[in-house]
Coordinates of C-alpha atoms and ligand atoms in Angstrom, one line a residue:
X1 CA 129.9 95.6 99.4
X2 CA 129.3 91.7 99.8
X3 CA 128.7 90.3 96.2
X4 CA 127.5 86.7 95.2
X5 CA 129.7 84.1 94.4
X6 CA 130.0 83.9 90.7
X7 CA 127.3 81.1 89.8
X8 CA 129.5 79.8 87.0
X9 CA 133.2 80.9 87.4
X10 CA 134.9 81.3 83.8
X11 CA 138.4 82.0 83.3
X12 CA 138.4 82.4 79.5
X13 CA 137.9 80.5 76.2
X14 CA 140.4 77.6 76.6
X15 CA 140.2 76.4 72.7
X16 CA 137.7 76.4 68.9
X17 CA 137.7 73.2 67.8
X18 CA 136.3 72.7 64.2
X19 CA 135.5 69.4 62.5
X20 CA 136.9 69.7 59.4
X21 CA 137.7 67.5 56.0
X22 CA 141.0 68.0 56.4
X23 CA 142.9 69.2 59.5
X24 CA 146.5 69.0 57.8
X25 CA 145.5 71.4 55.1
X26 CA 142.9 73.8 57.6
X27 CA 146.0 74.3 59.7
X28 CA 148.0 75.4 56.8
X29 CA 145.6 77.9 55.7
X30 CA 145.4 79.8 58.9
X31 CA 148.9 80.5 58.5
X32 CA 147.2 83.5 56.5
X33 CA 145.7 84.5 59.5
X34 CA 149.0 84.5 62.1
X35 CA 148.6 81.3 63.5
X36 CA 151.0 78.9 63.8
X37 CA 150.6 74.9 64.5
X38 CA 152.3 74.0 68.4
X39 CA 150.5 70.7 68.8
X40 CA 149.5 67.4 67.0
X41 CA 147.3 64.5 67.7
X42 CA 147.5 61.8 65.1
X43 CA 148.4 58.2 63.9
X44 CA 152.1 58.7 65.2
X45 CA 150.8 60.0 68.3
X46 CA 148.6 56.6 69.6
X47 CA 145.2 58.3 67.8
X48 CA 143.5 55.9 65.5
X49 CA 140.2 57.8 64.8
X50 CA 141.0 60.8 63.7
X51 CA 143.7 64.1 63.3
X52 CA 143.6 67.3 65.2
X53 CA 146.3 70.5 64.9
X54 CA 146.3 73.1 67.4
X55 CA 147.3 76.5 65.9
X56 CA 148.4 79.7 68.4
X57 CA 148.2 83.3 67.9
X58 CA 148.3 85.1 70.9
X59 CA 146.2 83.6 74.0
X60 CA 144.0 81.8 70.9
X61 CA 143.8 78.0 70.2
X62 CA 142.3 76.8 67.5
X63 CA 142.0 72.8 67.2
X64 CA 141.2 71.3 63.2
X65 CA 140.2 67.7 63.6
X66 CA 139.4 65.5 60.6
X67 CA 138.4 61.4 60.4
X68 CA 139.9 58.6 60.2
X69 CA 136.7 56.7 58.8
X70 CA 133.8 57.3 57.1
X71 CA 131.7 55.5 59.9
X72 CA 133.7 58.4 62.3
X73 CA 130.9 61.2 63.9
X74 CA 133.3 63.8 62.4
X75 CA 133.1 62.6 59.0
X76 CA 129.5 62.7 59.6
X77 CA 129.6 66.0 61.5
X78 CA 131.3 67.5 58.2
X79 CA 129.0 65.7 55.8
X80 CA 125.8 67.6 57.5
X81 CA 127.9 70.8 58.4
X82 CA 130.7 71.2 56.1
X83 CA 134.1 72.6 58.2
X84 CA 132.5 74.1 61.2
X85 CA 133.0 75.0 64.9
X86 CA 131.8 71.8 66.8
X87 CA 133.3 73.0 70.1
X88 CA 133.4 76.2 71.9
X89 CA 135.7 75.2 75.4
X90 CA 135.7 77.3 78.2
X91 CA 138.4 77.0 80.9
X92 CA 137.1 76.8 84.1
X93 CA 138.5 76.4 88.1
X94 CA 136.9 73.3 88.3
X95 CA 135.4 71.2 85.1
X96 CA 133.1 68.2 87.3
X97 CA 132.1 70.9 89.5
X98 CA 131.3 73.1 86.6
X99 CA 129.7 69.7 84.5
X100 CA 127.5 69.5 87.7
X101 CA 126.7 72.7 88.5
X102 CA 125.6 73.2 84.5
X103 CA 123.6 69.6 84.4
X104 CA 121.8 70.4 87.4
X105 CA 120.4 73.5 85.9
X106 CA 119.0 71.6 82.9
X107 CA 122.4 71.7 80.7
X108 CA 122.3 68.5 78.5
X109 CA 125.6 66.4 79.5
X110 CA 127.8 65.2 75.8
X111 CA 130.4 63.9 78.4
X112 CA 131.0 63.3 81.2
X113 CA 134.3 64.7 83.2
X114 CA 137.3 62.9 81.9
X115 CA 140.9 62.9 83.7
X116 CA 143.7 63.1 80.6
X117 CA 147.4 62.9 81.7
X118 CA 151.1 63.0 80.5
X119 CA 154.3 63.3 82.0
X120 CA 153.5 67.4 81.6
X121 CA 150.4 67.1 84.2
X122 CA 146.8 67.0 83.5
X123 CA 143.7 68.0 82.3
X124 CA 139.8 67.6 83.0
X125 CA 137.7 68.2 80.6
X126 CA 133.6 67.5 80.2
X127 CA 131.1 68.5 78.0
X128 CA 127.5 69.9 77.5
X129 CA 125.5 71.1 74.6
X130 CA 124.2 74.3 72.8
X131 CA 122.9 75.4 70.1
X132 CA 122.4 73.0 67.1
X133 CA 125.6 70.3 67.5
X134 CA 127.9 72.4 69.0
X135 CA 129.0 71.9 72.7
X136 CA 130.6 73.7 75.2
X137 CA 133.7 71.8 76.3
X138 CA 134.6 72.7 80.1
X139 CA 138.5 72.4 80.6
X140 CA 140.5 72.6 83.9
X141 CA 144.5 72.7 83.7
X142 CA 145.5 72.8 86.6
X143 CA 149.1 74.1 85.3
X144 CA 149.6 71.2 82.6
X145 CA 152.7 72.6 80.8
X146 CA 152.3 70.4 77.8
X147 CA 152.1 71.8 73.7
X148 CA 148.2 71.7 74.6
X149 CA 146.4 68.3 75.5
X150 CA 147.5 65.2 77.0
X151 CA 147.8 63.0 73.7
X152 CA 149.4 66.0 71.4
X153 CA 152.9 66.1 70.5
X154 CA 154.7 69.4 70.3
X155 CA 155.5 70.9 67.0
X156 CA 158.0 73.3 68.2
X157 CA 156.5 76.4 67.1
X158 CA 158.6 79.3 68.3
X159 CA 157.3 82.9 68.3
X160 CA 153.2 82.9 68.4
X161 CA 153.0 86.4 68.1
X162 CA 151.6 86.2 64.5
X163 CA 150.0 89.3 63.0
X164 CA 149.2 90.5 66.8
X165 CA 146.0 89.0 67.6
X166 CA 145.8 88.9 70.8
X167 CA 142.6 87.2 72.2
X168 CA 138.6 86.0 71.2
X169 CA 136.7 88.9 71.9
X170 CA 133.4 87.1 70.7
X171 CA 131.7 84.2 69.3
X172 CA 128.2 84.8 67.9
X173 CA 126.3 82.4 67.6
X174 CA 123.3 81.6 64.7
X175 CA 119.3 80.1 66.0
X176 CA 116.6 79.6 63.6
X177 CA 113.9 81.9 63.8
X178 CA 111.9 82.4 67.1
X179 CA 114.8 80.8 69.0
X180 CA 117.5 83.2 70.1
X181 CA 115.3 84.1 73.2
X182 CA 115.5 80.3 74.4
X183 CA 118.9 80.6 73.7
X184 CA 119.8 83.8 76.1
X185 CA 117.9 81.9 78.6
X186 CA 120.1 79.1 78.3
X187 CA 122.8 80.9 79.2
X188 CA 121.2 83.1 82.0
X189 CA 120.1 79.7 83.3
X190 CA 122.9 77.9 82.8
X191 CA 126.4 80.1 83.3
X192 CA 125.0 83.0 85.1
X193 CA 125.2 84.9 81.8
X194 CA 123.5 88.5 81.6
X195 CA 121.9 90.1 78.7
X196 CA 124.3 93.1 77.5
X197 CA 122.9 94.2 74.6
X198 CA 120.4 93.7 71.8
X199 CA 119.6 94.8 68.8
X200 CA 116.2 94.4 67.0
X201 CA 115.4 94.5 62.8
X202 CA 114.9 97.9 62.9
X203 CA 118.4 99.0 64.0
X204 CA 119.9 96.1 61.7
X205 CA 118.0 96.2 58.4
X206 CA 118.3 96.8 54.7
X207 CA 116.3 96.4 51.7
X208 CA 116.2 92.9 51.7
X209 CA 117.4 91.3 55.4
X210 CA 116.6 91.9 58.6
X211 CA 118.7 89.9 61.7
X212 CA 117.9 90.1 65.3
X213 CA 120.8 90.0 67.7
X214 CA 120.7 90.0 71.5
X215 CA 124.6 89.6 73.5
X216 CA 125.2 87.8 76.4
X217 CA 128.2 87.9 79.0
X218 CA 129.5 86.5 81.7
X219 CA 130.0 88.5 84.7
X220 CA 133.3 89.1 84.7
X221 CA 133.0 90.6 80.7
X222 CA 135.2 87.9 79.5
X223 CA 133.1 85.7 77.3
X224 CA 130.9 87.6 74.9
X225 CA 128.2 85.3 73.3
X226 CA 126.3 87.3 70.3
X227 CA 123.1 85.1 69.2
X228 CA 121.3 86.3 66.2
X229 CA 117.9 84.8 63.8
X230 CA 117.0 85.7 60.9
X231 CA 114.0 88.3 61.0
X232 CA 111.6 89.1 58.0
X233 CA 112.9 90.7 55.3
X234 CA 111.8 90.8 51.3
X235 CA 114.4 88.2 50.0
X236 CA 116.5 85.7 52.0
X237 CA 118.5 86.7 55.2
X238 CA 122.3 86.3 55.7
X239 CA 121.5 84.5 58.8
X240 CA 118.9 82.1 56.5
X241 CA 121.5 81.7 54.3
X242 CA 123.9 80.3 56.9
X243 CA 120.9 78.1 58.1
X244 CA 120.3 76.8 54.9
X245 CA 124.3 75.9 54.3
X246 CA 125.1 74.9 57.5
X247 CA 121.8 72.8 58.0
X248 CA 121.8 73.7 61.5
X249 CA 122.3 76.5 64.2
X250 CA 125.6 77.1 64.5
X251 CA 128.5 79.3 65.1
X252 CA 128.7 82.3 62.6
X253 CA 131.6 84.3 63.1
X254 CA 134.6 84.5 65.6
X255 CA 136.1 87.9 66.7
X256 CA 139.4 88.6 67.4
X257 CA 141.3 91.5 69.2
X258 CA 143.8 92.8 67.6
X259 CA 146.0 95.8 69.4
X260 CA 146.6 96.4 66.0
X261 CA 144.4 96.7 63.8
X262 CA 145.7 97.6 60.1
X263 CA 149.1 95.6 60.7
X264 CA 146.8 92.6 61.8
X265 CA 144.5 93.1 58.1
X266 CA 147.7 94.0 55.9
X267 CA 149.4 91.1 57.4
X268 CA 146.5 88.7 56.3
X269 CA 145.5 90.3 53.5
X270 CA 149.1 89.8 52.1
X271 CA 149.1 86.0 53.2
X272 CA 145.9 85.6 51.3
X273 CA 142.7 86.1 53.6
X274 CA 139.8 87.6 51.5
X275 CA 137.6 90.8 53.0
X276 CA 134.3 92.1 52.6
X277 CA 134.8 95.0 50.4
X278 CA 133.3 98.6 52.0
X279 CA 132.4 101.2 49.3
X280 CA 134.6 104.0 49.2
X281 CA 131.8 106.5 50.2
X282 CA 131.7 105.0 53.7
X283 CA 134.1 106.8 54.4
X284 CA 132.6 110.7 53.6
X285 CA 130.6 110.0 56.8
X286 CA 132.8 107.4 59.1
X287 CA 135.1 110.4 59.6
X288 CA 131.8 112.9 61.0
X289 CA 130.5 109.7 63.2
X290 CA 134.1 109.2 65.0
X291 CA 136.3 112.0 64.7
X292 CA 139.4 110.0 67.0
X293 CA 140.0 108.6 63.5
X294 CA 140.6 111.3 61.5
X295 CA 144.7 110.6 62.2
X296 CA 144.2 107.2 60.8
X297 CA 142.0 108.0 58.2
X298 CA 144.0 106.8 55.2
X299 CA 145.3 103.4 57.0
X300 CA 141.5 102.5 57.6
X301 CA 139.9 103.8 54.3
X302 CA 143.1 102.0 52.1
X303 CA 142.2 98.7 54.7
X304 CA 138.1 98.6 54.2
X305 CA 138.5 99.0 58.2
X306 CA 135.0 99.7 59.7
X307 CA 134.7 102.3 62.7
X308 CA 131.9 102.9 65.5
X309 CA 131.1 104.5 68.5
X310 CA 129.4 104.3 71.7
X311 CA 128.9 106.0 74.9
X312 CA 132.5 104.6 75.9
X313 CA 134.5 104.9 73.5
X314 CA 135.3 104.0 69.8
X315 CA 136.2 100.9 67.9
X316 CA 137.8 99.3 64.6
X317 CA 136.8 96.5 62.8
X318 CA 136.9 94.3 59.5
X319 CA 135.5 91.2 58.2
X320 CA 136.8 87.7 56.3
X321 CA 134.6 86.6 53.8
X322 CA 133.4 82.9 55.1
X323 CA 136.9 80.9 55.1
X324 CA 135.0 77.1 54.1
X325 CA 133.5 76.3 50.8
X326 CA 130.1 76.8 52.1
X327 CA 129.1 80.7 53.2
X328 CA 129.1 80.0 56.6
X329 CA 132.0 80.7 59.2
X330 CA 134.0 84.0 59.2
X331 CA 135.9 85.9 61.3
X332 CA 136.1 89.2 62.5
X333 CA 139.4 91.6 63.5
X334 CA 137.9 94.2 66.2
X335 CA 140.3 97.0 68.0
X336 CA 139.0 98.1 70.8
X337 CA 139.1 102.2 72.4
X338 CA 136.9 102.0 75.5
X339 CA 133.7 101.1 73.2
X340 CA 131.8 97.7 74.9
X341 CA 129.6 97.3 71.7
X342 CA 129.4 95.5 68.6
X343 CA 129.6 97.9 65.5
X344 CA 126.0 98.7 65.1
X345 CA 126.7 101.7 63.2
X346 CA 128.3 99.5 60.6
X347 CA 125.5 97.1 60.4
X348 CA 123.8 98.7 57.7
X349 CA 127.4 99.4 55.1
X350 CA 128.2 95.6 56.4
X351 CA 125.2 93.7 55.8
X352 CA 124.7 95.6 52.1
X353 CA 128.6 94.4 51.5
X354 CA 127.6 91.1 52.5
X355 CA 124.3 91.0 50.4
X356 CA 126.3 91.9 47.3
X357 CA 128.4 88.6 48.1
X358 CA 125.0 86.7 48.4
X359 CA 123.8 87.8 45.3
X360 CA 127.1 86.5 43.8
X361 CA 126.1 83.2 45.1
X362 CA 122.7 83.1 43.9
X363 CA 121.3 83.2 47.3
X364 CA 119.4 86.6 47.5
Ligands
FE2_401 FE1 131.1 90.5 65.7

């Protein structure tokens, strides 16, 4: 069988960068989530306008970059956003054939490609937008064997095993309402994505919010883009709520596989990562949904670890309660047994968990 070229070849998520107020301190705190710091750009480093740590777990980077200046677009970025995800990169073969393959499919260029290079090799990187402020960075490497970037000094990190994350298994994205179909076309039109999965507000409803949720991939299943908006519901959405915090569309949770699940969530929960809390009675019926778990029973229920099922298999997972001051980013540990989807049958225990949370806030 002869099949098409790949209309937008991607070979993984090459780094999260988040604009934060303070890089220093964000990198320290993800210490309670495995990472560890391997790279720095700063003052000492030849950077005059701003701060960035890069922290590893696994085949994750995550980049926390904080201003100089108040004149700085990342002070202002944080002002609007509080600490958010401003860039989701994407390594790539080629990045200025990528840049113009995506531009010349409507893609609105942030930059142009750039050639960055140390004694360690090189990297090319452009940009183009998304949803809200957030851009996709496109990154080629090209075997650079530096701590990460051109620019960075190493920080000598050692192990990056961490609590055995391994990898992003996806990035969902939040759209106001009425916009998540423009935004699955974006990435149809754009990256070649296709549309593996959605989920309307009846399959992801209670008695007060309502979210839809359509997935896209790439072909090769190893980006998974999740975009949700709010739908109508009697009081305010989780989604609105982020909307309203944020002050723009923007990214609303990252997953990450673990091969490990409970070690992964005792390891962070002992470092100081907060969970949503799952009431016990979940539980009386998880075990009658996925029976594979019954072995594991006690590990999950003690944990507040979530279980599903699909036609191909089943899968584990747990959410952070939102990691910034404002209730907006989270993060999401997922174990994967052969199931491709996205916890559906916890929607309804999750969202409840996090509606008690918003009531807390004052925000239901
Ligand atoms: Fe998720």
């Amino acid at each position: 069988m002869i099949t098409a070229p790949d209309p937008f070849p991607i070979l993984g998520i090459d780094y999260i960068e988040f604009y934060v107020g303070n890089a220093r301190q964000a990198a320290h705190y993800y210490k309670a989530l495995g990472f560890t710091p391997v790279a720095y750009a700063g003052l000492e480093t030849g950077s005059r306008d701003r701060a960035s740590y890069c922290v590893r777990q696994g085949e994750i980077n995550l980049v926390f970059t904080g201003a100089m200046h108040s004149e700085s677009g990342i002070a202002r970025h944080v002002g609007d956003h509080g600490d958010g995800v401003y860039d989701v990169a994407l390594r790539v073969p080629d990045a200025a054939e990528s840049y113009s393959a995506a531009v010349s499919r409507g893609a609105t260029g942030v930059s142009p490609p750039e050639t960055f290079e140390d004694d360690r090799g090189k990297v090319v990187r452009a940009s183009i937008a998304t949803y809200g402020e957030t851009i996709h960075s496109l990154v080629s490497r090209d075997g650079y064997s530096g701590a990460f970037m051109p620019g960075f000094s190493s920080l000598e990190a050692g192990d990056t095993k961490g609590f055995g994350i391994r990898y992003v298994d996806h990035v969902v994205g939040n759209v106001e309402l009425g916009k998540m179909n423009e935004w699955v076309s974006f990435y149809e039109r754009i990256m070649g994505f296709t549309e593996l999965v959605h989920f309307s507000d009846d399959d992801i409803s209670t008695e007060y919010s309502a979210l839809m949720s359509k997935v896209v991939w790439s072909g090769e299943g190893k980006i998974k883009f999740p975009i949700n908006e709010p739908a109508q519901g009697k009081r305010k959405s989780q989604i609105e709520e982020y909307l309203d915090y944020y002050g723009s569309p923007g990214v609303q949770h990252i997953a990450m596989a673990s091969e490990d699940i409970v070690g992964t969530v005792e390891s962070m929960r002992a470092a100081g990562l907060d969970f949503l809390q799952i009431p016990d009675t979940y539980y009386q019926d998880a075990r009658e949904r996925v029976p594979e778990i019954e072995p594991q029973l006690n590990d999950l229920a003690r944990n507040g670890i979530l279980v599903d099922k699909d036609e191909d298999g089943h899968l584990l997972q747990i959410f952070s309660k939102p990691v910034q001051d404002r209730p907006t980013v989270f993060y999401e540990v997922i174990e994967r047994h052969g199931a491709r989807g996205f916890g559906a049958g916890n929607f309804k225990a999750l969202f409840e968990a996090i509606e008690r949370d918003q009531a807390l806030r004052g925000n239901l």
